[in-house]
Short mmCIF file of C-alpha atoms and ligand atoms in Angstrom, two decimals:
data_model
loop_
_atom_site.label_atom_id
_atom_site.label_comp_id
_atom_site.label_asym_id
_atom_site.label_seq_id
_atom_site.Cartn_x
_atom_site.Cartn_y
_atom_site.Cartn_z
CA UNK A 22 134.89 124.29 230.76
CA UNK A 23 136.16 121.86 228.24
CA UNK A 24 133.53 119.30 226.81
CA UNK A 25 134.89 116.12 226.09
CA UNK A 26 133.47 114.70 222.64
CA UNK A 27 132.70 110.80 223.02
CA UNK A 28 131.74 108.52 219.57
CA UNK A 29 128.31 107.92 221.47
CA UNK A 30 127.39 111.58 221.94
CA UNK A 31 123.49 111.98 219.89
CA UNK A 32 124.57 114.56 217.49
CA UNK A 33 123.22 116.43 213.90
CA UNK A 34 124.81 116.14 210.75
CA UNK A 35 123.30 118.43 208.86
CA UNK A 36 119.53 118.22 209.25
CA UNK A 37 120.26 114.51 210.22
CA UNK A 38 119.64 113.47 213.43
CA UNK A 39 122.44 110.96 214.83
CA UNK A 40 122.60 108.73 217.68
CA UNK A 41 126.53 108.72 217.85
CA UNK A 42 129.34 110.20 215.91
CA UNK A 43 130.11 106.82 214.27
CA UNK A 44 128.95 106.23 210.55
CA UNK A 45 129.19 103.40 208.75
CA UNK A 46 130.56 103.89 205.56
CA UNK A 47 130.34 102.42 202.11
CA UNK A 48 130.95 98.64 202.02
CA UNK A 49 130.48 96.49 198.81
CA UNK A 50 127.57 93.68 199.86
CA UNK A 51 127.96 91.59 197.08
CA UNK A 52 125.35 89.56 198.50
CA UNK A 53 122.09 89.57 195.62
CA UNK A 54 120.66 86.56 193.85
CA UNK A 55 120.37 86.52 189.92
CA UNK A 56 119.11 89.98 188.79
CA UNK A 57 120.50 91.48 191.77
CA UNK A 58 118.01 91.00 194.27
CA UNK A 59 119.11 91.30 197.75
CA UNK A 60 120.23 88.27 199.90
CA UNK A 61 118.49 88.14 203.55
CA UNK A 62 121.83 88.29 205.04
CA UNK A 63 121.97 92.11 203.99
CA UNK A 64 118.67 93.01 205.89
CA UNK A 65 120.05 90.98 209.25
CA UNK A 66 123.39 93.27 208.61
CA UNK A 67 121.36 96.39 208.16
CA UNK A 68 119.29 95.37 211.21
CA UNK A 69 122.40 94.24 213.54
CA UNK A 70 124.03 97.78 212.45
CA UNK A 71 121.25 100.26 212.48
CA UNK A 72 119.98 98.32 216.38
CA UNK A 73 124.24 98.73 217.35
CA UNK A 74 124.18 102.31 218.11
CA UNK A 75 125.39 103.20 214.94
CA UNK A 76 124.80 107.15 213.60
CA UNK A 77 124.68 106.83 209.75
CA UNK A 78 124.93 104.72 207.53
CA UNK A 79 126.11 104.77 203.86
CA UNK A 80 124.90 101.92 201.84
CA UNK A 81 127.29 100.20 199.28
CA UNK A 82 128.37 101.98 196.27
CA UNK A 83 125.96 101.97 193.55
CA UNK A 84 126.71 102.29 189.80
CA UNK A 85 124.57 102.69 187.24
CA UNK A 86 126.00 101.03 183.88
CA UNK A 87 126.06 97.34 184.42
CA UNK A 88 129.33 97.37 182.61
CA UNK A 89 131.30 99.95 185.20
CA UNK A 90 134.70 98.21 186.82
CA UNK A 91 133.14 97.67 190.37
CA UNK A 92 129.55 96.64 188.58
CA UNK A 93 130.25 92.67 189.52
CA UNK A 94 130.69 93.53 193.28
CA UNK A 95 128.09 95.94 194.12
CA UNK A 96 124.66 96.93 193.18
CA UNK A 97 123.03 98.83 190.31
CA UNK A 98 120.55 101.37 190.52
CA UNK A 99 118.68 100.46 187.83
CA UNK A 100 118.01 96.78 188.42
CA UNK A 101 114.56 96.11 188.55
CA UNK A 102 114.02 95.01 192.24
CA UNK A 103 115.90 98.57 193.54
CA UNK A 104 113.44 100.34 195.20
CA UNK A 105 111.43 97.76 196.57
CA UNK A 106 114.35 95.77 198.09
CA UNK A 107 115.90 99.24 199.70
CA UNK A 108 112.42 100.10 200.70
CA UNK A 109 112.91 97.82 202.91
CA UNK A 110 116.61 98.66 203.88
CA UNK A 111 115.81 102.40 204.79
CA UNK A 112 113.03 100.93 206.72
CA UNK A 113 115.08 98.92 208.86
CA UNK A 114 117.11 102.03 209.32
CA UNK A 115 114.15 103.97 209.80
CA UNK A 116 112.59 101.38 212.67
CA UNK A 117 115.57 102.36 215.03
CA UNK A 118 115.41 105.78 214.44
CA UNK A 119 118.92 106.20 212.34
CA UNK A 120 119.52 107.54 209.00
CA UNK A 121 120.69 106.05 205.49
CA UNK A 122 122.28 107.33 202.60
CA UNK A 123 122.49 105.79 198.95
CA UNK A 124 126.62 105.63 197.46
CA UNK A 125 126.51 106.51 194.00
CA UNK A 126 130.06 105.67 192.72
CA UNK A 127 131.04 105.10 188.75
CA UNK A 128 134.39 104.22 187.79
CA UNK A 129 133.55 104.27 183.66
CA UNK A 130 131.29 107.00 182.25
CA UNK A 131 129.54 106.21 179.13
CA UNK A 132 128.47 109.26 177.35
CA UNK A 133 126.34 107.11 174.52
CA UNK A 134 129.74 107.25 171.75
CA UNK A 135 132.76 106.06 174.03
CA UNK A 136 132.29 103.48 176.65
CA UNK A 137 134.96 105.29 178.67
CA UNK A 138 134.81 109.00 177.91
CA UNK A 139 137.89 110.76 179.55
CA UNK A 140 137.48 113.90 181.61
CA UNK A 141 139.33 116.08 178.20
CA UNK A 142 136.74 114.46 175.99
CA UNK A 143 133.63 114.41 176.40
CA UNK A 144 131.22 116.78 175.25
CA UNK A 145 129.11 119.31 176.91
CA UNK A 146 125.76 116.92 175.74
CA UNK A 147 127.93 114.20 177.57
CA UNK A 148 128.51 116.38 180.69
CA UNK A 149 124.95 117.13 180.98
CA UNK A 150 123.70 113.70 180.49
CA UNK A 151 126.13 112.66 183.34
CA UNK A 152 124.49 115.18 185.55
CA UNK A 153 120.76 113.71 184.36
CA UNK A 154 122.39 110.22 185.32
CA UNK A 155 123.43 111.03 188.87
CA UNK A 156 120.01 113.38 189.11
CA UNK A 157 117.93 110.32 188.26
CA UNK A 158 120.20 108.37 190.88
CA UNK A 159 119.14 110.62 193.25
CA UNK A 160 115.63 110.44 192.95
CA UNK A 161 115.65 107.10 192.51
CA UNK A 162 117.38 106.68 196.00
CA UNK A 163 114.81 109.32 197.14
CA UNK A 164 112.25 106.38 196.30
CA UNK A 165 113.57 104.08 198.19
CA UNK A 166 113.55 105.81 201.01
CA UNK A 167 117.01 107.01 201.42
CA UNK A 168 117.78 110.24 203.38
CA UNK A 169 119.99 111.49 201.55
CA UNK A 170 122.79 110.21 198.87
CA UNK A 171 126.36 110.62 198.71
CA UNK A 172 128.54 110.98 195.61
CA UNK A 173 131.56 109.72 195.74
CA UNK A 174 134.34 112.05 194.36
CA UNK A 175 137.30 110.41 195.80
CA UNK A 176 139.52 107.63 195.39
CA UNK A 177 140.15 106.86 191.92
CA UNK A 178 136.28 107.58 190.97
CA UNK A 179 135.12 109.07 187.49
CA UNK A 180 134.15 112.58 189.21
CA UNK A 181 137.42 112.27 191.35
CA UNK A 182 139.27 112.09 188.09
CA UNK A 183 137.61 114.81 186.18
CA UNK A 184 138.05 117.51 189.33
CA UNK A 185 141.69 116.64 189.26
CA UNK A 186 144.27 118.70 187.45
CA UNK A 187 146.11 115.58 186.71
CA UNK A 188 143.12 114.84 184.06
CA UNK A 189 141.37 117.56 183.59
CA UNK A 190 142.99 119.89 180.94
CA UNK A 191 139.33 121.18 179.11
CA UNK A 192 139.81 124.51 178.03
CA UNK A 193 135.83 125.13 178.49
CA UNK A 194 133.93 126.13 181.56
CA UNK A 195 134.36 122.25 183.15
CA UNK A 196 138.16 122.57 183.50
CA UNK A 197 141.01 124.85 184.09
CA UNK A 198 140.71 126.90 187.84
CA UNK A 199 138.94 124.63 190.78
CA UNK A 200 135.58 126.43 190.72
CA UNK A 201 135.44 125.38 187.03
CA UNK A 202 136.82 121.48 187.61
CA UNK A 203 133.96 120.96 190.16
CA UNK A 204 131.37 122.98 188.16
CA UNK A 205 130.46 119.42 186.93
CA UNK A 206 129.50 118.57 190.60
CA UNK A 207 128.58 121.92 192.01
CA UNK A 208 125.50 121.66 189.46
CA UNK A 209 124.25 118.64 190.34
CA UNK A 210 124.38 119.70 194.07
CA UNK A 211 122.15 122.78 193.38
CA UNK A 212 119.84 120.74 191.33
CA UNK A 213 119.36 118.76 194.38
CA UNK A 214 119.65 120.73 197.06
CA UNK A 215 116.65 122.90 195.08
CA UNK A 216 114.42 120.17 193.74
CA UNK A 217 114.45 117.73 196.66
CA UNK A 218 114.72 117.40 200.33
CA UNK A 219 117.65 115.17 199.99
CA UNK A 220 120.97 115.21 202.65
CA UNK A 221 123.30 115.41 199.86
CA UNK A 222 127.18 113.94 201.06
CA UNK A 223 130.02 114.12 199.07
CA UNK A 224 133.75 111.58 199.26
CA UNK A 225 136.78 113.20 198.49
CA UNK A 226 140.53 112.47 198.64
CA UNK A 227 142.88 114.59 200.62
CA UNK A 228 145.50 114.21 198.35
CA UNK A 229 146.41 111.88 196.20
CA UNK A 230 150.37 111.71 195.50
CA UNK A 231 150.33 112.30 191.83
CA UNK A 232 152.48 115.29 190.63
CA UNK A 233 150.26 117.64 189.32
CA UNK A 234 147.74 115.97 190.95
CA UNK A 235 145.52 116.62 194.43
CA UNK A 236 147.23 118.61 197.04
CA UNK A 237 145.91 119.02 200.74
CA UNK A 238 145.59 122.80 199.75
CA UNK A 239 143.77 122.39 196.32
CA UNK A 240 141.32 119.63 198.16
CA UNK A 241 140.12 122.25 200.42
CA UNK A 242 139.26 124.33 197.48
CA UNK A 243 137.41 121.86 196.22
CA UNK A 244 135.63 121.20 199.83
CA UNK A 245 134.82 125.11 199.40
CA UNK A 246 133.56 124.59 195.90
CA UNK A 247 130.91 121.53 197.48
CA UNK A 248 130.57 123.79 200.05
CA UNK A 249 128.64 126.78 198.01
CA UNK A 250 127.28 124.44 196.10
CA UNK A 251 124.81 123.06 198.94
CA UNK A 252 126.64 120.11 200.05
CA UNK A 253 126.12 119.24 203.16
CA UNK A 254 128.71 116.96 204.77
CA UNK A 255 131.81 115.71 203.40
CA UNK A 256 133.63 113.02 204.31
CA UNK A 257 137.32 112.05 203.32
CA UNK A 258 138.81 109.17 201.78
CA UNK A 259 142.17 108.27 200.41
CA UNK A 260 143.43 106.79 197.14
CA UNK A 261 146.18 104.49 198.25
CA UNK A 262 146.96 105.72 201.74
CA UNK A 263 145.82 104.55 204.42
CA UNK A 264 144.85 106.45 207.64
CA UNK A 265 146.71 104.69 210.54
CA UNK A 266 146.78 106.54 214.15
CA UNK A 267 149.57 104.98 216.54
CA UNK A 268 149.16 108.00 219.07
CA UNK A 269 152.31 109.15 218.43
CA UNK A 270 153.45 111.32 215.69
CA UNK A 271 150.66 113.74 214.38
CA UNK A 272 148.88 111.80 211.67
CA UNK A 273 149.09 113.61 208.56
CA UNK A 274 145.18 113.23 208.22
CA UNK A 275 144.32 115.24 211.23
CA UNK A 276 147.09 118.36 210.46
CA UNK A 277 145.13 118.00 207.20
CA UNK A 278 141.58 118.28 208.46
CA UNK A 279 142.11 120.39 211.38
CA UNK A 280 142.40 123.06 208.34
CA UNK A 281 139.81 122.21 206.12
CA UNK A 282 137.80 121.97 209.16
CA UNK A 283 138.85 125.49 210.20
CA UNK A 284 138.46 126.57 206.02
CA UNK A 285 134.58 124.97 205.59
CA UNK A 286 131.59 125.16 207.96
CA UNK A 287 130.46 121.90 206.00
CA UNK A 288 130.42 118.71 208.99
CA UNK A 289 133.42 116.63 207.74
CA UNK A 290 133.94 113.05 208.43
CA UNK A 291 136.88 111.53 208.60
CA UNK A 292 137.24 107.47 208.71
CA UNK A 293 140.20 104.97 207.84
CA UNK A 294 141.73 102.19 210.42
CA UNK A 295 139.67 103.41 213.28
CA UNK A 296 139.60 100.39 215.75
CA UNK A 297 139.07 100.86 219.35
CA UNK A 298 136.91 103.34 221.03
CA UNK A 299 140.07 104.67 223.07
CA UNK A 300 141.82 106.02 220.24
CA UNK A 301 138.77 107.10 218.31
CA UNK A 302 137.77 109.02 221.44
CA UNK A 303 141.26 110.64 221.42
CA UNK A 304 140.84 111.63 217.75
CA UNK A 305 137.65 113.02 218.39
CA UNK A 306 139.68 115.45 221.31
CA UNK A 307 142.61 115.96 219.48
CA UNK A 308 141.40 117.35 216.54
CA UNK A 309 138.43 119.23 215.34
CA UNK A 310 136.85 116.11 214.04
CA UNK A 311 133.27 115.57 214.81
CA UNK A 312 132.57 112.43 213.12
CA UNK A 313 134.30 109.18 212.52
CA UNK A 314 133.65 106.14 209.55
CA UNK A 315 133.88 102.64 209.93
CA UNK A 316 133.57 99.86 207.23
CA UNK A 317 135.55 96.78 207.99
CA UNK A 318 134.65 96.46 211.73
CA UNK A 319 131.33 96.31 210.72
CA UNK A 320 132.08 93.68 208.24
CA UNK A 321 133.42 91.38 211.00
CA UNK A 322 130.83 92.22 213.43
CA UNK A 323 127.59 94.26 212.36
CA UNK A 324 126.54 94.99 215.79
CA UNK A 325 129.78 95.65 217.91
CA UNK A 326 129.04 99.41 218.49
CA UNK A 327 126.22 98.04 221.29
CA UNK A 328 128.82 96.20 222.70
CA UNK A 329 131.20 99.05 222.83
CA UNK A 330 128.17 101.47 223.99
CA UNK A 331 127.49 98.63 227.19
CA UNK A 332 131.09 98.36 228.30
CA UNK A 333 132.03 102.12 227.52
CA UNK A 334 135.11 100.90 226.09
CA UNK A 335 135.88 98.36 223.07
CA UNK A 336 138.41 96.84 220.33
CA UNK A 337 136.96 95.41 217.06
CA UNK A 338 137.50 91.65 216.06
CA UNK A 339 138.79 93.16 213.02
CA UNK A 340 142.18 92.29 212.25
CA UNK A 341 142.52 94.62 209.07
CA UNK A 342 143.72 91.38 207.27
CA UNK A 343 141.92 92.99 203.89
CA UNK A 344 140.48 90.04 202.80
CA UNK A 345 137.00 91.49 202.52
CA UNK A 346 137.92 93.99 200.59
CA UNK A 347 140.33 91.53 198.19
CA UNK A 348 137.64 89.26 197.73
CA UNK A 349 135.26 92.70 197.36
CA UNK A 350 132.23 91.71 199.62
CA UNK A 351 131.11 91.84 203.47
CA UNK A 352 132.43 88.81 204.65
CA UNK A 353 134.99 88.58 207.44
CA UNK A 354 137.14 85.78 206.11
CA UNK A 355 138.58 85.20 209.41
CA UNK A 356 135.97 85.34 211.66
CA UNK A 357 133.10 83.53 209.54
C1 LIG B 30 134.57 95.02 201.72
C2 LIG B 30 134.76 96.51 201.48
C3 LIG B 30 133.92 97.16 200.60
C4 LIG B 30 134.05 98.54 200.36
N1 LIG B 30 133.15 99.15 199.55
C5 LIG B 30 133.16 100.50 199.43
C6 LIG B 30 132.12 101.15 198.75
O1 LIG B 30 131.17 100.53 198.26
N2 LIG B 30 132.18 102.50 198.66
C7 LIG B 30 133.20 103.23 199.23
O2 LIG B 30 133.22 104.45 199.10
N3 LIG B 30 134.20 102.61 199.90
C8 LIG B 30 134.18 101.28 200.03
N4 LIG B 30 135.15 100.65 200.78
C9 LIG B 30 136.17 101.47 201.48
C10 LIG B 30 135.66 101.82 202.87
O3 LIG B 30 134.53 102.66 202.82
C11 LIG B 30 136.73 102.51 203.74
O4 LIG B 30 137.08 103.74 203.17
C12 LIG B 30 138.01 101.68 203.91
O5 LIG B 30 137.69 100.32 204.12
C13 LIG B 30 138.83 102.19 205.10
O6 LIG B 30 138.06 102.18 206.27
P1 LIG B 30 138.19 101.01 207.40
O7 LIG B 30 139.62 100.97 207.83
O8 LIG B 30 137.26 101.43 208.49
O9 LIG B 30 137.77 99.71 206.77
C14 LIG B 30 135.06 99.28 201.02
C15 LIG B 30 135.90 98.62 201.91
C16 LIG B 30 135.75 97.25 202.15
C17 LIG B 30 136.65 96.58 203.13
#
């Protein structure tokens, strides 16, 4: 007998419990008073989307040198109201019974000598002080409640970068085969995975059309790399492509995750353009895909999954007009 997956079936993602296969995934806030503190429309979205139906959510990235490219538009781990402002997040998570991971993303990394270290430069002190950063990320996350964190190594992010043999030329131990570009990351997994009880998640690109750059086939290499590390979902993003699914043609995504999903026992999530519950439920059947990420319908409407869930069918609002993620916060611009 064939069982149909459906976004609403109550799943696991690891050791996370999940109400539906839907999770949203990192969205920029933007929404803090002076010092950062958090505005009270990002506990009514966190409420509205954690009451929806929804099965995980990822919070906004997080950076943690006020300085970084994306520091103006998101958060930073270190400002001083962190852990009592995402107390409260995780607990509004926590209230409906659904699960919340902290985004650590950093564009820049400063080493303590160069602002902007490049992958081929900095030192081994640097490397390991990077690892202490994201470590101390971690735990601070782990203070506030969150269930896990993930680290994003995709798009164009520093760690995304330095496992890529487009950058990464070191002649050392952090560059040269895969095992050794992702070394950098594979360590701070263990670290985690031994020291705390912390679902650790991981962002990573597919490809990513340079020459010399990511291929489909060296990205599941690095998948297997987070794999043995301890990681313990993955989900995929995409530099400057994005997923589309007209129901025609096989979308290069799923011929793409079919075999990394066949290659990894890691849960893989795959998100991009996903807009009505029809199509997401034939995803879900035509593929090997378990779990599907959202960020802009949530941006128009927080709580549209309970809609969706009532009627046991749906489209979101969202037009994909991209204006949120111009301007760089959760605001729908067209449906204010
Ligand atoms: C307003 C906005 C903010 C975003 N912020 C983040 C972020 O903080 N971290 C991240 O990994 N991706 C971020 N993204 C990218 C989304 O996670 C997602 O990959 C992308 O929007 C494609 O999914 P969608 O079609 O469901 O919106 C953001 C996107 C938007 C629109």
């Amino acid at each position: 007998m064939i069982i149909m997956k459906d976004i609403f079936d109550e799943c696991s993602l690891g050791d996370l419990k999940l109400k539906s296969r839907i999770v949203r995934t990192g969205t920029w806030e933007r929404q803090t008073e002076d010092g950062g503190f958090l505005k009270s429309e990002v506990f009514d979205r966190y409420e509205k989307m954690a009451k929806s139906g929804v099965g995980l959510i990822n919070s906004e990235m997080f950076v943690f040198d006020p300085r970084d490219r994306f520091a103006e538009y998101c958060n930073n781990v270190n400002y001083r109201g962190f852990v009592k402002d995402y107390k409260e997040i995780t607990d509004i998570c926590h209230n409906h019974d659904v699960p919340v991971l902290g985004q650590l993303a950093f564009f820049y990394y400063n080493d303590g000598l160069n602002q902007k270290v490049e992958a081929n430069d900095i030192s081994l002190e640097g490397i390991r002080r990077l690892q202490a950063d994201v470590i101390m990320a971690a735990k601070k996350f782990s203070f506030a409640g969150f269930d896990g964190m993930q680290i994003d190594i995709g798009n164009n992010f520093y760690l995304a970068k330095f496992i890529n043999p487009y950058f990464n030329q070191r002649k050392d131990q952090y560059g040269g085969n895969t095992e050794n570009r992702v070394r950098i990351c594979s360590e701070i997994i263990k670290v985690l995975k031994k020291t705390m009880d912390f679902h650790v998640s991981c962002r990573i690109n597919p490809w990513d059309v340079r020459k010399n750059g990511m291929t489909p086939e060296e990205s599941i290499k690095v998948a297997k790399e987070l794999e043995k590390a301890g990681a313990d979902s993955i989900q995929l993003t995409a530099r400057t492509i994005s997923y589309l699914y007209d129901g025609n043609d096989r979308n290069p995504f799923l011929v793409y995750v079919d075999k990394l999903i066949d290659e990894v026992d890691v849960p893989i999530i795959l998100g991009g353009s996903m807009r009505d519950m029809k199509s997401m439920n034939d995803v879900l059947n035509d593929s090997k895909v378990e779990f599907l990420s959202m960020s802009k319908p949530f941006v128009a409407q927080p709580d549209f999954l309970a809609d969706w869930k009532a009627n046991g069918d749906g489209v979101s609002i969202c037009q994909s007009c991209n204006n949120c993620y111009s301007k760089k916060e959760s605001t729908c611009f067209k449906f204010k």
